[in-house]
PDB file of C-alpha atoms in Angstrom:
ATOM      1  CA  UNK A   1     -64.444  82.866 -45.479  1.00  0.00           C
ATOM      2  CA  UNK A   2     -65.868  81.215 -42.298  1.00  0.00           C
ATOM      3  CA  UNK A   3     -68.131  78.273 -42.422  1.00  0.00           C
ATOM      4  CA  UNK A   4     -71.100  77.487 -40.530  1.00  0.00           C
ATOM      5  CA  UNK A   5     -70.444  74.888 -37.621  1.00  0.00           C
ATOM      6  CA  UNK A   6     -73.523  73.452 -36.336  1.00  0.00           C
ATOM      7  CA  UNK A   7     -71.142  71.307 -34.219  1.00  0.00           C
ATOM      8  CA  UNK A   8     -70.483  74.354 -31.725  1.00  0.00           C
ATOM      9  CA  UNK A   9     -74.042  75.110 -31.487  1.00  0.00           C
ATOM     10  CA  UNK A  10     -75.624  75.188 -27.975  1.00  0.00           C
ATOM     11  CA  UNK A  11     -78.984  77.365 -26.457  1.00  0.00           C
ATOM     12  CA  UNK A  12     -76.652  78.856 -23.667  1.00  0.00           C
ATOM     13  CA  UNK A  13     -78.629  80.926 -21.822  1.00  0.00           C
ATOM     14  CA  UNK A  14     -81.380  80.386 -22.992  1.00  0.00           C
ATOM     15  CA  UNK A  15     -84.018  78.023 -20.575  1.00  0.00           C
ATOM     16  CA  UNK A  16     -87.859  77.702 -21.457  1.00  0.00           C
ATOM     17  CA  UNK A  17     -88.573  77.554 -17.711  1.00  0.00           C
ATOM     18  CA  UNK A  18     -90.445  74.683 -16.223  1.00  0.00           C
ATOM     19  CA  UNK A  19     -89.194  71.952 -14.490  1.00  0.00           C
ATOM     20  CA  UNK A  20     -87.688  69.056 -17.048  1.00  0.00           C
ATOM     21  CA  UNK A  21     -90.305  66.489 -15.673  1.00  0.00           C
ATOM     22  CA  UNK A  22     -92.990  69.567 -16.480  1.00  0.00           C
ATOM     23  CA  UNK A  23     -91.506  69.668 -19.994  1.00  0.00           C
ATOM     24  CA  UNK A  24     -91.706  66.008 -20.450  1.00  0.00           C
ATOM     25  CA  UNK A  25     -94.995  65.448 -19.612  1.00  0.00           C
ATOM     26  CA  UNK A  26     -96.531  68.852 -21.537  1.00  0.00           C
ATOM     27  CA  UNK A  27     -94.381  67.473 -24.668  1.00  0.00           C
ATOM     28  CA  UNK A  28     -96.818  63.943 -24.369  1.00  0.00           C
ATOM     29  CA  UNK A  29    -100.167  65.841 -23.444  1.00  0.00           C
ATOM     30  CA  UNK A  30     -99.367  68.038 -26.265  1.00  0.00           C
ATOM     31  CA  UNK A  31     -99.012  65.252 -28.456  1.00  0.00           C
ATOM     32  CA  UNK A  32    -102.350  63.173 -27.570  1.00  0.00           C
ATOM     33  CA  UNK A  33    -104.477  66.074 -26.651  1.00  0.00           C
ATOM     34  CA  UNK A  34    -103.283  69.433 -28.776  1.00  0.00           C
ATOM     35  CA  UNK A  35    -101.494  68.285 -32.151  1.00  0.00           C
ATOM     36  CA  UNK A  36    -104.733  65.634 -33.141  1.00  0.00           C
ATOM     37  CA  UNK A  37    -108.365  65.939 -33.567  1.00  0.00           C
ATOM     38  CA  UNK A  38    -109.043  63.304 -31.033  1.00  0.00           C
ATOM     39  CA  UNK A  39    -109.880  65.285 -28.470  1.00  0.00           C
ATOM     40  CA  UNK A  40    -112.214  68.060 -30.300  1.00  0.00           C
ATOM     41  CA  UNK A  41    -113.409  69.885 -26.959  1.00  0.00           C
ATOM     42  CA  UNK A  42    -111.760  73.575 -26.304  1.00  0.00           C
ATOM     43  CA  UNK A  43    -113.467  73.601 -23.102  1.00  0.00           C
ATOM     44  CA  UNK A  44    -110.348  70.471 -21.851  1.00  0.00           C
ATOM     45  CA  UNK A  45    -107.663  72.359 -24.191  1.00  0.00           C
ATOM     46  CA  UNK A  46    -108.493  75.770 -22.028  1.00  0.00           C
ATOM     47  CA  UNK A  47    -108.248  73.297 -18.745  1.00  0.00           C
ATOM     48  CA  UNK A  48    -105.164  71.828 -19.868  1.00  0.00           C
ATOM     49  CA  UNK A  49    -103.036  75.241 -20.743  1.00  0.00           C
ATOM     50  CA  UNK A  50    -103.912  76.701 -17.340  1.00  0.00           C
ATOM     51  CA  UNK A  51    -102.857  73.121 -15.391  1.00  0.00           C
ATOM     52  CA  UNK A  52     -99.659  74.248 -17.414  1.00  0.00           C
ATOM     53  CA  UNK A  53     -99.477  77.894 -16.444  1.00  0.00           C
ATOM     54  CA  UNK A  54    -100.870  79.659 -19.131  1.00  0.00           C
ATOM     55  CA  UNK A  55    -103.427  82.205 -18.587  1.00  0.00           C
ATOM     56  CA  UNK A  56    -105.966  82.028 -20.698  1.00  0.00           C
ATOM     57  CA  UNK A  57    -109.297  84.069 -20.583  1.00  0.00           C
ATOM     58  CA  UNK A  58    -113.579  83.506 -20.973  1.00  0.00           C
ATOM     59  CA  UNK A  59    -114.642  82.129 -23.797  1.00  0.00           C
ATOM     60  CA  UNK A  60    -111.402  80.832 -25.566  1.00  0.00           C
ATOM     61  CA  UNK A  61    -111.941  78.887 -28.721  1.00  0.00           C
ATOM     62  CA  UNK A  62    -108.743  76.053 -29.413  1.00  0.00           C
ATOM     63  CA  UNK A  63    -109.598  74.173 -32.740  1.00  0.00           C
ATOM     64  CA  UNK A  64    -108.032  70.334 -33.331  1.00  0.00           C
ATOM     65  CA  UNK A  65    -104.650  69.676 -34.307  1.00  0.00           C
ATOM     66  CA  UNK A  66    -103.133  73.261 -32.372  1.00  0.00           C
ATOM     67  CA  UNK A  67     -98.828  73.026 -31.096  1.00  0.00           C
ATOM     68  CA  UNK A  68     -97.974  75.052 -28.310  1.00  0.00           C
ATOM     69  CA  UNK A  69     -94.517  74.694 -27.476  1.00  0.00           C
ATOM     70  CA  UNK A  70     -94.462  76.009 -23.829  1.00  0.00           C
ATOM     71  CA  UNK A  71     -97.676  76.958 -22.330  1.00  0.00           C
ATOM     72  CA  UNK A  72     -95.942  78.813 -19.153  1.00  0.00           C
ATOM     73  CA  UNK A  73     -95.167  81.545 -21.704  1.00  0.00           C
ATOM     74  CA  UNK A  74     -98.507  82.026 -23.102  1.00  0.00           C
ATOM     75  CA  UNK A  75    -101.302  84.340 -22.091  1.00  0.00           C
ATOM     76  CA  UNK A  76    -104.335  84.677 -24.245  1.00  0.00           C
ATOM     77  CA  UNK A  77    -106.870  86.695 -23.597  1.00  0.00           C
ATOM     78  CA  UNK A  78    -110.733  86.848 -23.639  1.00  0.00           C
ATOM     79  CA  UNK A  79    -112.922  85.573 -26.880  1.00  0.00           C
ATOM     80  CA  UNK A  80    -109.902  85.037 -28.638  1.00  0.00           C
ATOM     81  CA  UNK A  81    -109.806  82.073 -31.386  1.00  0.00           C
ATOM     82  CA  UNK A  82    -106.809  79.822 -32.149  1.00  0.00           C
ATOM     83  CA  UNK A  83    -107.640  77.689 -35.824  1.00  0.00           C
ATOM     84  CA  UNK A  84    -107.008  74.274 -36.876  1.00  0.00           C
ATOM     85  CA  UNK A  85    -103.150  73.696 -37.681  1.00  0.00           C
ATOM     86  CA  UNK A  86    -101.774  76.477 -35.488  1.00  0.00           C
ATOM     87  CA  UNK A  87     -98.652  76.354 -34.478  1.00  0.00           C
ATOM     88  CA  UNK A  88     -97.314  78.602 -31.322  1.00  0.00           C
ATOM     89  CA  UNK A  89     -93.095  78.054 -30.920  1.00  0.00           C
ATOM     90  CA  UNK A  90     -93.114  79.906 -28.058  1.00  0.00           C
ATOM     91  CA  UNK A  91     -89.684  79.668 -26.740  1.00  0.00           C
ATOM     92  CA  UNK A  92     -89.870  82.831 -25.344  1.00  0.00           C
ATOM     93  CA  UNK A  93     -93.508  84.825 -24.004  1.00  0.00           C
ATOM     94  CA  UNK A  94     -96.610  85.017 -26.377  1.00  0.00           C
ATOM     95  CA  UNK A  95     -99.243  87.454 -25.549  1.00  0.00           C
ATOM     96  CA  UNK A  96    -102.307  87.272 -27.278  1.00  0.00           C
ATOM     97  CA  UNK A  97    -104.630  89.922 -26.755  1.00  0.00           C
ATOM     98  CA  UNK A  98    -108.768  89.843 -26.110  1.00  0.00           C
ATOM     99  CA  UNK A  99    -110.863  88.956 -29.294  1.00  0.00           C
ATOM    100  CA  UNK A 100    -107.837  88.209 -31.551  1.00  0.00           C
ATOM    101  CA  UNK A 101    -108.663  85.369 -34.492  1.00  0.00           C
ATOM    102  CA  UNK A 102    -105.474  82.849 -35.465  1.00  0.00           C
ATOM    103  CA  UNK A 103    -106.576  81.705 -38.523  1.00  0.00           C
ATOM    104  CA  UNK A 104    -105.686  77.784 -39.645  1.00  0.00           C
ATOM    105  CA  UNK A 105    -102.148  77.199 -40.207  1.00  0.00           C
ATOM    106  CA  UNK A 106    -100.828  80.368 -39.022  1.00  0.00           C
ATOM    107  CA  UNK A 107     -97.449  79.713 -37.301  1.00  0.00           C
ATOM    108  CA  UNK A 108     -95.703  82.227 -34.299  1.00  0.00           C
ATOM    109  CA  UNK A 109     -92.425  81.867 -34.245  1.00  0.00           C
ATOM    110  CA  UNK A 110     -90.549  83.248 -31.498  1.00  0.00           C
ATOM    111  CA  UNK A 111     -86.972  82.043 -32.274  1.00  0.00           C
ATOM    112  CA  UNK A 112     -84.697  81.908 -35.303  1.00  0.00           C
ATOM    113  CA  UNK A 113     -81.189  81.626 -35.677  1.00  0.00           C
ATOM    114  CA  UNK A 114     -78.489  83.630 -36.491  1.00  0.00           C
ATOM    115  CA  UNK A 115     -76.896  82.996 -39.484  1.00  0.00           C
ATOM    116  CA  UNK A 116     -74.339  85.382 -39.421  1.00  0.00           C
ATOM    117  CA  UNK A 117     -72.232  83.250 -36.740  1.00  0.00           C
ATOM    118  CA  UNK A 118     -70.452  80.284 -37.513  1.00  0.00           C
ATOM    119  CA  UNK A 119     -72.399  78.476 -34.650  1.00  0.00           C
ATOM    120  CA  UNK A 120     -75.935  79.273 -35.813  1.00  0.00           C
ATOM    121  CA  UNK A 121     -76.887  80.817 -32.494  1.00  0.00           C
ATOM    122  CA  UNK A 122     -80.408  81.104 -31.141  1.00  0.00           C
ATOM    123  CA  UNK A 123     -82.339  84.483 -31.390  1.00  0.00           C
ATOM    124  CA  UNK A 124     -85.166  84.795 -29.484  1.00  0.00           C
ATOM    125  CA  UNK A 125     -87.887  87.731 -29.547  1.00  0.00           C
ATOM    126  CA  UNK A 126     -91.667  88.123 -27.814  1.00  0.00           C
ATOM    127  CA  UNK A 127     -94.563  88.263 -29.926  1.00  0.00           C
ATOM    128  CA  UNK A 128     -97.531  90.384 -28.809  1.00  0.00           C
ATOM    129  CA  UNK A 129    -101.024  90.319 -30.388  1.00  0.00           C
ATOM    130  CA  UNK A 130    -103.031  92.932 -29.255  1.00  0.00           C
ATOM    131  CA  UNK A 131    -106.467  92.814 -29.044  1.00  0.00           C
ATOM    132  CA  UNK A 132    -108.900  92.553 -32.330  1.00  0.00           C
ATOM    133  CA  UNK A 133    -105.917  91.420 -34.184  1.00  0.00           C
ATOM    134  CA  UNK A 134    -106.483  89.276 -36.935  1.00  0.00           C
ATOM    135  CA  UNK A 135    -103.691  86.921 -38.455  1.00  0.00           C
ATOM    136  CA  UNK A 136    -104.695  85.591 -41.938  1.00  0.00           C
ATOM    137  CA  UNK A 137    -104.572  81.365 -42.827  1.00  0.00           C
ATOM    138  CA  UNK A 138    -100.892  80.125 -43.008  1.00  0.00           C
ATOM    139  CA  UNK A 139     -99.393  83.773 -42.183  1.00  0.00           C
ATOM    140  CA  UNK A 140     -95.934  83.841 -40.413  1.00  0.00           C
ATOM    141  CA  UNK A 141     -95.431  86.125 -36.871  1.00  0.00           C
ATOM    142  CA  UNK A 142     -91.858  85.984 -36.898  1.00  0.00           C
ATOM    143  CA  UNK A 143     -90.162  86.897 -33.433  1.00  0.00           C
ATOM    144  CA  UNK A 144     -90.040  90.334 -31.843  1.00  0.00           C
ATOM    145  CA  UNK A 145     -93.465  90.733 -33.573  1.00  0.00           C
ATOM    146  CA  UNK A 146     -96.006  93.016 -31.572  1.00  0.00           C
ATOM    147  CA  UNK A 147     -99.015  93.435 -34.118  1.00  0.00           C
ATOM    148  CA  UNK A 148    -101.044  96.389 -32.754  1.00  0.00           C
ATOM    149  CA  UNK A 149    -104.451  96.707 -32.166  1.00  0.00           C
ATOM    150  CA  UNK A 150    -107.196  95.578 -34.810  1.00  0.00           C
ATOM    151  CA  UNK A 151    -104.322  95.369 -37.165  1.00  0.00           C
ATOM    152  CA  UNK A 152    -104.792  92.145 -40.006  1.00  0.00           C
ATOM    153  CA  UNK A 153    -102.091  89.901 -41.512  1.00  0.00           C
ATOM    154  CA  UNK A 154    -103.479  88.576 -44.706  1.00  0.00           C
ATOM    155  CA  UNK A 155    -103.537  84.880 -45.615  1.00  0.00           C
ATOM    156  CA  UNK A 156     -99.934  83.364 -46.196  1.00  0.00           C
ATOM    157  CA  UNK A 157     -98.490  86.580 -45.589  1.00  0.00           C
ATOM    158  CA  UNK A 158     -95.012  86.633 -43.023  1.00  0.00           C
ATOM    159  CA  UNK A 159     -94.909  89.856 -40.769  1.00  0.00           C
ATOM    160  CA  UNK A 160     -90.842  90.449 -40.167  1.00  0.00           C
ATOM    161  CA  UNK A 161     -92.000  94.167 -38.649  1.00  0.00           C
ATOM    162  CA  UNK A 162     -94.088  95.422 -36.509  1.00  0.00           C
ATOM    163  CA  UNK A 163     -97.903  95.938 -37.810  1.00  0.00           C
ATOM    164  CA  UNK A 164     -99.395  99.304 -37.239  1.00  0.00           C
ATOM    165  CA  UNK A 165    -102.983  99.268 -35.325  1.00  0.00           C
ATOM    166  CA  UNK A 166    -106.332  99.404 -37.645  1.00  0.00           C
ATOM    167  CA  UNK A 167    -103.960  98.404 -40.682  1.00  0.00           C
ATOM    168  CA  UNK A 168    -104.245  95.702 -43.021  1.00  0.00           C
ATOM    169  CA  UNK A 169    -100.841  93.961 -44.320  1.00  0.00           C
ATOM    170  CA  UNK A 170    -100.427  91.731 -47.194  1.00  0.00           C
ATOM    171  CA  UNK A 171     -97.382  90.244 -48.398  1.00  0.00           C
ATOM    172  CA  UNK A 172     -93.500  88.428 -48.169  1.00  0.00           C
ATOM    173  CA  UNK A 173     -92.357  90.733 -46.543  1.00  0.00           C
ATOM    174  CA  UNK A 174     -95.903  91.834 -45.293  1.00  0.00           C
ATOM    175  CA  UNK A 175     -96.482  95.524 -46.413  1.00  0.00           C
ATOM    176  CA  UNK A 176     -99.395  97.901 -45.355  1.00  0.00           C
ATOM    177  CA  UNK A 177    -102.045  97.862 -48.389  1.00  0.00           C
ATOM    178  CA  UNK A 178    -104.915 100.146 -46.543  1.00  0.00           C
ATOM    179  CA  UNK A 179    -106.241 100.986 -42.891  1.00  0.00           C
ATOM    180  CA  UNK A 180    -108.942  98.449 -41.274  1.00  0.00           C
ATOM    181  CA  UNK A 181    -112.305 100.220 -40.569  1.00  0.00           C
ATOM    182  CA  UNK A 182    -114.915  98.429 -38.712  1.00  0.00           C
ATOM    183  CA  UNK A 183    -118.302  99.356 -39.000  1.00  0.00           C
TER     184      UNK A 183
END
């Protein structure tokens, strides 16, 4: 039986884009700016994330204490609300549709790792949010993830399939537990 051999690792091909002095200075404004409360104002976060090549819509709300890995692979759209505690590992794009709420804590996680090769390699999937969606306090995106329109991941739930639109899910491994009607 093979062992795991974290020794031979590497990210080969994989490149997050942006220029390593780019990387280096979104990793510190990240830090002082994004991942604290000291700077409270979403109006300077929104500012920030498009000096960094995101595209972000009207009206975006970006709570304290929020991680985004890469913002040159994120595009949010309009009205759409990112919580206190979020964390966005975008290694790879994140789209996140018009309207859509991020509840505190959630995490999107675009990469995992294969743990069926002895060298652990990276796997790397898109996550799309389409619009109305609503992902639940400390619920898990994993990668590959679209979550279709309106659809709702419940609070501490982890979506590891795709979520139907108008649906509400619920659940490790998130399940579908009724439709979504808005009235």
């Amino acid at each position: 039986m093979q062992e795991t051999d974290l020794s031979a690792y590497h990210n080969f091909p994989y490149h997050p884009g942006g220029t390593l002095f780019k990387r280096i200075v979104w990793f510190y404004v990240n830090a002082i700016l994004f991942k604290t409360s000291i700077i409270p104002y979403s109006r300077l976060k929104v500012y920030l994330l498009r000096l960094f090549g995101a595209s972000v819509g009207v009206g975006v709300n970006i709570k304290p204490c929020v991680n985004i890995k890469y913002p040159w692979l994120l595009n949010i759209g309009d009205h759409s609300w990112i919580g206190e505690n979020v964390w966005i590992d975008n290694l790879v794009p994140v789209k996140i549709g018009k309207n859509v709420c991020i509840s505190q804590g959630a995490l999107l996680l675009t990469g995992n790792h294969n743990y069926k090769t002895p060298s652990f390699d990276l796997i790397t999937g898109e996550i799309i949010l389409e619009n109305g969606v609503w992902i639940g306090a400390g619920a898990i995106i994993n990668q590959g993830i679209t979550a279709a329109s309106h659809s709702v991941l419940t609070v501490g739930s982890i979506a590891t399939k795709n979520l139907d639109p108008y649906s509400i899910y619920q659940g490790n491994p998130a399940l579908k537990i009724r439709s979504r009607s808005i009235i």
